Short mmCIF file of C-alpha atoms in Angstrom, two decimals:
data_model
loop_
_atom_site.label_atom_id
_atom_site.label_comp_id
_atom_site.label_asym_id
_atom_site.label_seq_id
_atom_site.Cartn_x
_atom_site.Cartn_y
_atom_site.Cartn_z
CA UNK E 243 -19.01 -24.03 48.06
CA UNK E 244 -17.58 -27.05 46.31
CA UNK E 245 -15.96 -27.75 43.29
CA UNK E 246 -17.54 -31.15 43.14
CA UNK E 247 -20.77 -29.50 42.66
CA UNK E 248 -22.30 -30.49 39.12
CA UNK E 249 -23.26 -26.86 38.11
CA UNK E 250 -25.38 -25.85 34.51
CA UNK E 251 -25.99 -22.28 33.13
CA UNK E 252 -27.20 -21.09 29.59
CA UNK E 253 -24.36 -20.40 27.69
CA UNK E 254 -25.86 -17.88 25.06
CA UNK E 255 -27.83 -14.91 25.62
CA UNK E 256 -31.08 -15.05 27.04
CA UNK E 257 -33.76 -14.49 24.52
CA UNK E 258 -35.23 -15.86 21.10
CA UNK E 259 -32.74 -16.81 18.58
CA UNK E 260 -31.76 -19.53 15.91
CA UNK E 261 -29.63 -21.70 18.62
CA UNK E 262 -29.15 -21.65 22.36
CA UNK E 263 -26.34 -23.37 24.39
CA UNK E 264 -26.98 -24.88 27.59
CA UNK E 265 -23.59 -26.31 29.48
CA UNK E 266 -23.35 -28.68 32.68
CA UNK E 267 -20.26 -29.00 34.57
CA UNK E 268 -19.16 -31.38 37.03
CA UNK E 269 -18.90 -35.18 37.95
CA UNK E 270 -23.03 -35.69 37.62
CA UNK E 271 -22.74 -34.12 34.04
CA UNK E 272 -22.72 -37.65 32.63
CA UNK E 273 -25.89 -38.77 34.53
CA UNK E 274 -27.61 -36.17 33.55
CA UNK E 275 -27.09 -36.35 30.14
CA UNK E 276 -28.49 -39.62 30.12
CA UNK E 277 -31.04 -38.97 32.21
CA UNK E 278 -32.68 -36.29 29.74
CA UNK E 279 -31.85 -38.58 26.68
CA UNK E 280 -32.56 -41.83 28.35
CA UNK E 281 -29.26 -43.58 26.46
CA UNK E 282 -25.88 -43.95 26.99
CA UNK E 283 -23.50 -40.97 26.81
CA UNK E 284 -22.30 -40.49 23.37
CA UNK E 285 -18.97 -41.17 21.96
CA UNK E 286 -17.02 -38.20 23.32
CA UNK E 287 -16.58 -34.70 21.50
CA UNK E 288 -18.96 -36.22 18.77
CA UNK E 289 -22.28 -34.01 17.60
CA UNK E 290 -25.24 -36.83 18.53
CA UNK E 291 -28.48 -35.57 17.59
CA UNK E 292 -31.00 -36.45 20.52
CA UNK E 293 -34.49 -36.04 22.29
CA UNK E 294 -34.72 -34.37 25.37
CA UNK E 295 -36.93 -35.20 27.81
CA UNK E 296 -37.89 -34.49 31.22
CA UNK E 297 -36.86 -37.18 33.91
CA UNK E 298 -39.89 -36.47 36.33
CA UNK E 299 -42.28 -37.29 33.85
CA UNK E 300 -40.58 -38.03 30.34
CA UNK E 301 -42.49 -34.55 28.96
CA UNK E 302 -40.92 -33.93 25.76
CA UNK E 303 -38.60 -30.78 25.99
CA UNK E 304 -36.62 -30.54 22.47
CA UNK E 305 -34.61 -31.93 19.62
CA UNK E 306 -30.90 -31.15 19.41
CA UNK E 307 -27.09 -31.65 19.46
CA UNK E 308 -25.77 -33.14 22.59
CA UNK E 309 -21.99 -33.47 23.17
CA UNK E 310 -20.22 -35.01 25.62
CA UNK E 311 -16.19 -33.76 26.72
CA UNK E 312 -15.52 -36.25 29.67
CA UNK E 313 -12.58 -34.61 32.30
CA UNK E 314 -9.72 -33.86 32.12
CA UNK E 315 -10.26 -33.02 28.35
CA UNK E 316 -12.37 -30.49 28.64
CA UNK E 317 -12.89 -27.04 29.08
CA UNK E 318 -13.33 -26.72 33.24
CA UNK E 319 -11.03 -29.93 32.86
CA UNK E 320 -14.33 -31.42 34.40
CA UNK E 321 -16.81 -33.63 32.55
CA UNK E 322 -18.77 -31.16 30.70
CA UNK E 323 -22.04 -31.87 28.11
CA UNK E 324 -22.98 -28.80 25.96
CA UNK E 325 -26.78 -28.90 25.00
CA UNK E 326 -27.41 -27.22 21.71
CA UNK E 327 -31.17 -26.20 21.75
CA UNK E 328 -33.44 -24.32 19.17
CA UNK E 329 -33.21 -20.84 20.72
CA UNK E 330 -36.94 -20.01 22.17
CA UNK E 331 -37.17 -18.84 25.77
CA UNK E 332 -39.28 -21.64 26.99
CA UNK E 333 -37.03 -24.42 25.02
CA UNK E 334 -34.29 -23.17 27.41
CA UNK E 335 -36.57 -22.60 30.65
CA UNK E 336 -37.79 -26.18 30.15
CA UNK E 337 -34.46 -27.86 30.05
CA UNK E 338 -32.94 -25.51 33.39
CA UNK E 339 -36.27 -26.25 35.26
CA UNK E 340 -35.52 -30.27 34.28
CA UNK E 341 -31.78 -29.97 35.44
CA UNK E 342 -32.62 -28.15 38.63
CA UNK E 343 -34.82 -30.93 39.95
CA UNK E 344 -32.05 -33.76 39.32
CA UNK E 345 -30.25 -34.33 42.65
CA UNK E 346 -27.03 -32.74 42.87
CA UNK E 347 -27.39 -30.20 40.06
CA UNK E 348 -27.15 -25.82 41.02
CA UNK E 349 -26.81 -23.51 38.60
CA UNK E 350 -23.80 -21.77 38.04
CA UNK E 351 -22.87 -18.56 39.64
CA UNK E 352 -21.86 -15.77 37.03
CA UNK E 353 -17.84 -16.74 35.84
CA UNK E 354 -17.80 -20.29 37.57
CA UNK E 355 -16.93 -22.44 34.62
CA UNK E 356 -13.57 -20.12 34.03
CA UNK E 357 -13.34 -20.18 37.59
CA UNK E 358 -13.42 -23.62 37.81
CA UNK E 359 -10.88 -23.73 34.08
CA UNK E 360 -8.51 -21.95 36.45
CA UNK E 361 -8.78 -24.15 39.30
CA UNK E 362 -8.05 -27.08 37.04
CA UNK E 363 -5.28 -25.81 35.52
CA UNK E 364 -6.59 -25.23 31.99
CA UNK E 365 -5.99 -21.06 32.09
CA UNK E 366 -4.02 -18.80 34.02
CA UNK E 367 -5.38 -15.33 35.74
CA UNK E 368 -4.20 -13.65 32.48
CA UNK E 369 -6.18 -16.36 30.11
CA UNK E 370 -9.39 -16.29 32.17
CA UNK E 371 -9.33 -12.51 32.21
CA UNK E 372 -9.22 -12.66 28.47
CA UNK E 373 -11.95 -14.29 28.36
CA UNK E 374 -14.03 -11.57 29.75
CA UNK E 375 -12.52 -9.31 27.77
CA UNK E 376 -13.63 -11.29 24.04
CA UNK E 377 -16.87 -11.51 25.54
CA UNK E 378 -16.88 -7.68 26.08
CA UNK E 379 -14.88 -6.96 23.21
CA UNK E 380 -16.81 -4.54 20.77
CA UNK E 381 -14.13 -3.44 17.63
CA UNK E 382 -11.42 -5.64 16.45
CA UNK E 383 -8.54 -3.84 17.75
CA UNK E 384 -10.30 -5.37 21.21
CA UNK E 385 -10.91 -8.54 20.11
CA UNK E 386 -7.60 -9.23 18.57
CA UNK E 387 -5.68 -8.26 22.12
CA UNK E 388 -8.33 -10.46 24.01
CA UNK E 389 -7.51 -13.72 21.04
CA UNK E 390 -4.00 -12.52 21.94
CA UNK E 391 -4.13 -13.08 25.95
CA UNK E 392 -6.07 -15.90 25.88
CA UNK E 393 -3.81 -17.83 23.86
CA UNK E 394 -1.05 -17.18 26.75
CA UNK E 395 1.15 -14.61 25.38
CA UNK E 396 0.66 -12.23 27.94
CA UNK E 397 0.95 -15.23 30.86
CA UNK E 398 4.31 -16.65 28.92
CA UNK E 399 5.91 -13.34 29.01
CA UNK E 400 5.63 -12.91 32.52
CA UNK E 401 6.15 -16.95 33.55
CA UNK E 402 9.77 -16.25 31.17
CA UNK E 403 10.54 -13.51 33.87
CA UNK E 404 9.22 -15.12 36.64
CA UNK E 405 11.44 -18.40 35.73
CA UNK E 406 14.65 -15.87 35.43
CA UNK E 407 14.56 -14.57 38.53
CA UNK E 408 13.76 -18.08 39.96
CA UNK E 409 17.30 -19.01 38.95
CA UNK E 410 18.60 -15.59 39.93
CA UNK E 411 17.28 -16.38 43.59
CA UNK E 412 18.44 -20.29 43.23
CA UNK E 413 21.83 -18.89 42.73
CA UNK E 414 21.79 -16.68 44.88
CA UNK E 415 20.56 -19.16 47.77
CA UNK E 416 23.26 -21.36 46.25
CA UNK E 417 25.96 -19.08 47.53
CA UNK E 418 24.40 -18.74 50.76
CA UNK E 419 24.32 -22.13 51.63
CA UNK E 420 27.07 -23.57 50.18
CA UNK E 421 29.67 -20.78 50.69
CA UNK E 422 32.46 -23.59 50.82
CA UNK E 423 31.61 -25.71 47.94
CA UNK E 424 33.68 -24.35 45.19
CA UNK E 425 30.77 -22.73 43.57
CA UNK E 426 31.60 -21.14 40.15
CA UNK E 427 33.07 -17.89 41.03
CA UNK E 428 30.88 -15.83 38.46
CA UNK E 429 27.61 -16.82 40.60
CA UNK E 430 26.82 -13.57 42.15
CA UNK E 431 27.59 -11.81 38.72
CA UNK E 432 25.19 -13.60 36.39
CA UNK E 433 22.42 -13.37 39.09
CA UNK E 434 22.75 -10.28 39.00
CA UNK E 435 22.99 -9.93 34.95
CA UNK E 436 19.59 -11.41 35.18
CA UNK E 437 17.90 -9.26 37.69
CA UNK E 438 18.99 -6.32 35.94
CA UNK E 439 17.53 -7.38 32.39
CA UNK E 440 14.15 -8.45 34.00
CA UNK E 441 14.42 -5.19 35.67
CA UNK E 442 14.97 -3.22 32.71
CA UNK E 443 12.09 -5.58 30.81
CA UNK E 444 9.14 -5.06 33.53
CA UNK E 445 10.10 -1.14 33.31
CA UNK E 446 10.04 -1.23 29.45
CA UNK E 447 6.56 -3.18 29.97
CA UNK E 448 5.25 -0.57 32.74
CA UNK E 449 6.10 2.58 30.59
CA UNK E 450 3.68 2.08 27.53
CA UNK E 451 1.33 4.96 27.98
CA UNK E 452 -1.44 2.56 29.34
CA UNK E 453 -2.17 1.19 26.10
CA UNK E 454 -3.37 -2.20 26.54
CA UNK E 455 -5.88 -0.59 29.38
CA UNK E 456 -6.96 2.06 26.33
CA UNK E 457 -7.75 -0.74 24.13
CA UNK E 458 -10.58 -2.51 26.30
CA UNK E 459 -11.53 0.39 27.81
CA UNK E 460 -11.45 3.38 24.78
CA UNK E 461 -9.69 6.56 24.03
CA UNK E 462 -10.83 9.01 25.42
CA UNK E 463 -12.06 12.14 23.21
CA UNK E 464 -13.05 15.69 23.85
CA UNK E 465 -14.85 18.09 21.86
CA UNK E 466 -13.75 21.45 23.35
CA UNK E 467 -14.55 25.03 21.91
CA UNK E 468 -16.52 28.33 21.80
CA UNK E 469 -20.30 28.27 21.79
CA UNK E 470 -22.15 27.38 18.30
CA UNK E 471 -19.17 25.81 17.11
CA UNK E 472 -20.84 23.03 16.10
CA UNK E 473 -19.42 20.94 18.87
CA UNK E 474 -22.88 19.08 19.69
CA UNK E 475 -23.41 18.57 15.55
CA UNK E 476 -19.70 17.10 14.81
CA UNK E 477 -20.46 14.84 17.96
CA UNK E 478 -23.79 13.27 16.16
CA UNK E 479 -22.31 13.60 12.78
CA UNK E 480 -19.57 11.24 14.05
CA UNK E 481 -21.76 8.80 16.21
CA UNK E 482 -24.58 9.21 13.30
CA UNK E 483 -27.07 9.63 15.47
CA UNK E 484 -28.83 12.28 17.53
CA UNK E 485 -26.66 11.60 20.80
CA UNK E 486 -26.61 15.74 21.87
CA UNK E 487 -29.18 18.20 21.57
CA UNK E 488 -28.85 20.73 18.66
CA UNK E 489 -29.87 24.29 19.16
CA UNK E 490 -28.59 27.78 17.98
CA UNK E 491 -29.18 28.84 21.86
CA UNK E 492 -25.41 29.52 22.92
CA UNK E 493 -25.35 27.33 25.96
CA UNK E 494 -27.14 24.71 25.45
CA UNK E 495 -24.81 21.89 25.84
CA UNK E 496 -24.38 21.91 30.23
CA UNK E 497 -22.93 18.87 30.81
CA UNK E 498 -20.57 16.41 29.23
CA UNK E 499 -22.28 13.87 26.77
CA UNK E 500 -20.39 10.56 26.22
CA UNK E 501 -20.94 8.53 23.27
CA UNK E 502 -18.77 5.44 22.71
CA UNK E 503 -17.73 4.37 18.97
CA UNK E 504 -15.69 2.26 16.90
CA UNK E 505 -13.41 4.60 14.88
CA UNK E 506 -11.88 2.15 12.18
CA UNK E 507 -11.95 -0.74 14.78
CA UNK E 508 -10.54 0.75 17.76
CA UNK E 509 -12.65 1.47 20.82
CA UNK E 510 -12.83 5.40 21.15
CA UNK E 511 -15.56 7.56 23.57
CA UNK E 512 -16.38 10.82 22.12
CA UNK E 513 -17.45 13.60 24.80
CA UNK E 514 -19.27 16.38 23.60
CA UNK E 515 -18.52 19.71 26.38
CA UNK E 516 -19.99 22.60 27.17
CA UNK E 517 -19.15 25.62 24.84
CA UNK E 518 -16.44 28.01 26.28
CA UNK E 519 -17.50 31.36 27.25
CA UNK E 520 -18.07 33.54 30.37
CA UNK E 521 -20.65 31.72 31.90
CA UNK E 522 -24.29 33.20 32.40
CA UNK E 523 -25.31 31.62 35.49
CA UNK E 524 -23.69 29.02 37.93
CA UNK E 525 -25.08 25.87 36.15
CA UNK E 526 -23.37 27.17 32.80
CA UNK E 527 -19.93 27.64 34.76
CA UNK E 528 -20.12 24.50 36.50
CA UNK E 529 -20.31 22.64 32.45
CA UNK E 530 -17.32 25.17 31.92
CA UNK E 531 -15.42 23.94 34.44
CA UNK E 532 -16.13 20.17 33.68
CA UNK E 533 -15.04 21.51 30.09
CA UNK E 534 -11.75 22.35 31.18
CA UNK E 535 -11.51 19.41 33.25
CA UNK E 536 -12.16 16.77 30.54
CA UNK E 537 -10.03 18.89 28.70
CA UNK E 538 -7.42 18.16 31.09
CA UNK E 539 -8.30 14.11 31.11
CA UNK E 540 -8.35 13.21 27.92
CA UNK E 541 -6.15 11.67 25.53
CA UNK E 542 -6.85 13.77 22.62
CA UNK E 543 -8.85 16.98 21.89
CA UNK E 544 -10.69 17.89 19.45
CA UNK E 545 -10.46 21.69 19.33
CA UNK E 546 -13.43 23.33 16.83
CA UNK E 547 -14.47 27.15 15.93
CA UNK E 548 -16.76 28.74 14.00
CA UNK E 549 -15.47 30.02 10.27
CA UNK E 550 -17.58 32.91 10.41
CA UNK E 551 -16.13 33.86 13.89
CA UNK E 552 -12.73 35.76 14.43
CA UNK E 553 -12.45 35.21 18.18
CA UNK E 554 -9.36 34.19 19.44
CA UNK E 555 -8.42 30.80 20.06
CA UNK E 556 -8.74 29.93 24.19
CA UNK E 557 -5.07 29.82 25.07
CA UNK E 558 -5.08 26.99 27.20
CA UNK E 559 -6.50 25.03 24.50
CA UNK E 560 -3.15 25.27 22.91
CA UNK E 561 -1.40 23.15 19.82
CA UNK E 562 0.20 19.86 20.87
CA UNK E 563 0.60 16.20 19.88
CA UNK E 564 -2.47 15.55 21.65
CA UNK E 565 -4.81 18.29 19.90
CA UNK E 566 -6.64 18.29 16.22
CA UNK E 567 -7.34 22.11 15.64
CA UNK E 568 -10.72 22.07 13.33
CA UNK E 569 -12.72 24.99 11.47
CA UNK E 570 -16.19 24.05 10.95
CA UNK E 571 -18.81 25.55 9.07
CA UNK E 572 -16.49 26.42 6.15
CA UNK E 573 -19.70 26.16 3.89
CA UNK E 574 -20.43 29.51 5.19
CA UNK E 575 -17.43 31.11 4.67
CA UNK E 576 -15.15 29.30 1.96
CA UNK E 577 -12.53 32.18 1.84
CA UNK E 578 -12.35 31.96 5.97
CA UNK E 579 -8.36 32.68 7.34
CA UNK E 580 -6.95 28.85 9.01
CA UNK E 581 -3.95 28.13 10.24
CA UNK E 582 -1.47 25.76 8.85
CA UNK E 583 -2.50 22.67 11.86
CA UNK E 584 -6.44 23.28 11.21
CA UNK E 585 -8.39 21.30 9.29
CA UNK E 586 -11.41 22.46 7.51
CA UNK E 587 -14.68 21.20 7.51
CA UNK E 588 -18.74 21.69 7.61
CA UNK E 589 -20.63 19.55 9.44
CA UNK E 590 -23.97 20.31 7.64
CA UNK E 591 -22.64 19.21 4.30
CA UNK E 592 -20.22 16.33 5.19
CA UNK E 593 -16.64 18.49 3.74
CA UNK E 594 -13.99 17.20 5.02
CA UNK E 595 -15.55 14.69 7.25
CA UNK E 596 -13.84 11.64 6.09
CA UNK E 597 -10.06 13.64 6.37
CA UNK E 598 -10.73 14.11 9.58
CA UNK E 599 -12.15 10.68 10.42
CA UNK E 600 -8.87 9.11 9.38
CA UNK E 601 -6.77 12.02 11.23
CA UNK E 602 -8.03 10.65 14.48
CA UNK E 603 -8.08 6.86 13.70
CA UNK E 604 -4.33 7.28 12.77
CA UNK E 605 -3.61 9.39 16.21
CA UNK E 606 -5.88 6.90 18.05
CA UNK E 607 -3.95 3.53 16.44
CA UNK E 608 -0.80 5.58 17.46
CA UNK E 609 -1.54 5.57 20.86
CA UNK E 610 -2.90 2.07 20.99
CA UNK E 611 0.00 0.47 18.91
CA UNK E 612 3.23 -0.18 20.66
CA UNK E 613 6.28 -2.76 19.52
CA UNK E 614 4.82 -5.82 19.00
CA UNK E 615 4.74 -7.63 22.44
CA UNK E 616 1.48 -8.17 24.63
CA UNK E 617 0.66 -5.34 26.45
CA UNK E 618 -0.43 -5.29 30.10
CA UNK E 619 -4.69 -4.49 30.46
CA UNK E 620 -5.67 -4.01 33.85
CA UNK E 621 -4.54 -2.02 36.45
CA UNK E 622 -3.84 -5.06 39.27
CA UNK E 623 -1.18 -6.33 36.37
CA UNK E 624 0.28 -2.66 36.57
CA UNK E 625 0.25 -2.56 40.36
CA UNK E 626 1.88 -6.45 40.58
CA UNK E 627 4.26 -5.21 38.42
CA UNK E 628 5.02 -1.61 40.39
CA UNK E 629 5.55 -4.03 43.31
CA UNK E 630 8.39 -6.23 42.02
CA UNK E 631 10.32 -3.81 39.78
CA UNK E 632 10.25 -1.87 43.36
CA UNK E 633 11.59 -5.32 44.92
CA UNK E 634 14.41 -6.11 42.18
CA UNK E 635 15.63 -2.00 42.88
CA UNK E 636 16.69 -3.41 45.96
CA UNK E 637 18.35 -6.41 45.37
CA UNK E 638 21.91 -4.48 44.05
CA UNK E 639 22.13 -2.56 47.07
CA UNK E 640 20.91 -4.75 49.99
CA UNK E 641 23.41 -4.60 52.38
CA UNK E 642 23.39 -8.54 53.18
CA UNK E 643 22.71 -10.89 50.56
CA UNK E 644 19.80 -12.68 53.10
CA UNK E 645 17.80 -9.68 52.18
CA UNK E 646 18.76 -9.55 48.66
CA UNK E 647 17.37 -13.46 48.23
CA UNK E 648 14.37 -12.14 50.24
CA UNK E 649 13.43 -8.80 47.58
CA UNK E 650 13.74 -11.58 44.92
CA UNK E 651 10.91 -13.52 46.50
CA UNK E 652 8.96 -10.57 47.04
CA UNK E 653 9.51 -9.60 43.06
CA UNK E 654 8.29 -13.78 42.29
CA UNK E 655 5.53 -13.24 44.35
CA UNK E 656 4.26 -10.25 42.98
CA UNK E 657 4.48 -11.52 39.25
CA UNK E 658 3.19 -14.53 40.37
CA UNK E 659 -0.12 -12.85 41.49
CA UNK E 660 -0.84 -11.63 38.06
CA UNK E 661 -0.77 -15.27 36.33
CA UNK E 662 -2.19 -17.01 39.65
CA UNK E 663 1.04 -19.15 40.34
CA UNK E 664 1.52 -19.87 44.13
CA UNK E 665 4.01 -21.53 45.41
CA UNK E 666 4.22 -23.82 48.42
CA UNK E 667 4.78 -20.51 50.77
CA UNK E 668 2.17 -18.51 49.41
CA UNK E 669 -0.26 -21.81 49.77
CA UNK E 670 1.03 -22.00 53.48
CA UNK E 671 0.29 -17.99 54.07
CA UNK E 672 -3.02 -18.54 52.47
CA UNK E 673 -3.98 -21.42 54.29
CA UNK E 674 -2.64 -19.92 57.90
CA UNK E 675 -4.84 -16.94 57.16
CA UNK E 676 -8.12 -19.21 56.45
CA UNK E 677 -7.45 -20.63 60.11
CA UNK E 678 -6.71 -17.57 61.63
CA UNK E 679 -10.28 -16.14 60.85
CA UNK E 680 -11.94 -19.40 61.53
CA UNK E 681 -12.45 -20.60 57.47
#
């Protein structure tokens, strides 16, 4: 496949709305354009109001907005029109049916317009992956990290370490070369001052609980407890809706049920579990033992019992940082014994509902809020990043400095992957291994 291809997608929803966007991308974006309007491209980034029509036979297909971003200015860095159609499935149907028969013109493959952003420069890994993530973003806590990577923090915080230990290696390579050049004597100590602060920054970075990977994908939740707790009923009062079966039956509740909210704008999944008792049959002990096991997972528990019941608590169900102890059903019995870390509530009537609502946004937002600076969100930034603060733990002890220079191009490489840099080595292994298997 070619970049030169002049490619055209919907760029809304499909469906029936107020407004539909329609984008073409590519260096027959321009003919096309004027081919459906039948008059010279617009003055650029200017809102023309036109009438589409269809080239094969001049069949009217709407009345919009029509603007035209000629390359490099543009979003792909391409030239790129943006069709902006009234929103009816067959307004948008017509117009890709019209674009597919002009010569030249595919429709886009899912992503290709970032792709092609990328390719041209305009974003970095980190930027384009941001993308996705605003797109996918569902509370604000997720929205505001996704505005946050795509306008480059995350890529500038790694390109600043990246260019450090480009001069650490420069110098170093300096003093390899040029060993009788009356180099400044202090050479070998300040490249090594900087490998040790970038060292010290990508472990700083790396030991943040996962929080930016949290954030888009949710806290995770668990309702643990005794049977007829109310487990299933806090679960729907919280979602408000009727996500888990309600019964009196002890036992109902097999299986986890997930339900996915947005707790005071943070992303959170709730998971209702099986009720914890000795199980009556192996179906009820294998929901027990996923019990324990989301138990075990997740990154906080909600622990409820039954007012009206004196049971013991389930020891390994213990107190923590991690756990919010809750008595339910206090509308039964008021004068019920709690201890100091529960906090009291009844489902059925709404007490104490809101309390606890704010108790977990505030241990949720604790979790998900670290210093200030961008926070790393997937797991191939956390494995990049594994790979060259492994690299730079070499450097100080590598017995020749050849091999020292060499860990410091393994640690650029590596942080290089996660913003899509490649330098003229990389391109050479990349291209090598396209001619190896016959590309």
């Amino acid at each position: 496949m070619t970049t030169r291809d002049t490619i055209f997608a919907p760029a809304t929803p499909a469906g029936r709305g107020g407004v539909a966007v329609l984008r073409i991308s590519g260096p027959g974006a321009g003919a096309a354009l004027q081919a459906l309007t039948g008059r010279p491209l617009p003055a650029p980034r200017l809102a023309t109001l036109a009438e589409l029509r269809d080239p094969a036979d001049a069949t009217p297909l709407d009345r919009g907005l029509v603007l035209w971003f000629p390359g490099p200015a543009s979003y792909t860095g391409e030239d790129v029109v943006e069709l902006h159609l009234h929103g009816g499935r067959a307004v948008t149907r017509g117009l890709v049916e019209a674009l597919s028969r002009i010569g030249g013109m595919r429709p886009a493959e899912p992503g290709e317009f970032t792709r092609r952003a990328f390719l041209a420069g305009k974003l970095d890994l980190t930027e384009a992956e941001a993308v996705v993530d605003l797109v996918d973003a569902e509370t604000k806590a997720q929205r505001l990290q996704a505005l946050r990577q795509l306008g480059g923090a995350l890529g500038a915080l790694y390109e600043g370490w990246r260019s450090a230990l480009m001069r650490a290696l420069a110098m170093t390579e300096a003093a390899l070369d040029f060993p009788d050049e009356g180099l400044p004597p202090d050479l070998a100590a300040e490249a090594e001052r900087i490998v040790a602060g970038v060292s010290a920054a990508i472990a700083a970075h790396l030991d943040d609980s996962g929080r930016g990977e949290r954030l888009r994908e949710g806290v995770h939740i668990a309702i643990l407890g005794p049977v007829n707790a109310g487990k299933s009923s806090l679960l729907n009062a919280l979602a408000r809706r009727d996500a888990a079966i309600v019964s009196d039956r002890p036992g109902t509740t097999r299986d986890v049920v997930e339900v996915a909210l947005d707790l005071r704008g943070f992303p959170v999944v709730l998971a209702d579990t099986a009720g914890l008792r000795e199980a009556a049959d192996e179906i009820e002990a294998e929901g027990i033992r996923r019990s324990h096991r989301r138990a075990a997972e997740a990154d906080l528990r909600l622990v409820i019992r039954d007012a009206g019941e004196l049971a013991p608590a389930d020891p390994s169900l213990g107190p923590g940082p991690d756990t919010i102890r809750v008595l339910n059903k206090i509308d039964q019995a008021p004068d019920a014994p709690r201890a100091d870390d529960e906090i009291a509530i009844s489902v059925r009537t709404g007490a104490g509902l809101d309390r606890l609502l704010d108790m977990l946004a505030e241990a949720v937002e604790r979790r998900l809020t670290g210093d200030g600076s961008p926070a790393l969100t997937r797991a191939r930034h956390r494995v990049a990043l594994e790979d060259a603060r492994d690299a730079l733990a070499r450097v100080p002890s590598a017995p020749l400095p050849e091999l020292a220079a060499e860990d410091l191009r393994l640690a650029l490489r590596a942080i290089g992957r996660i913003t899509g840099r490649v330098d003229v080595e990389d391109m050479l292994d990349l291209l090598f291994g396209s001619f190896c298997i016959g590309k």
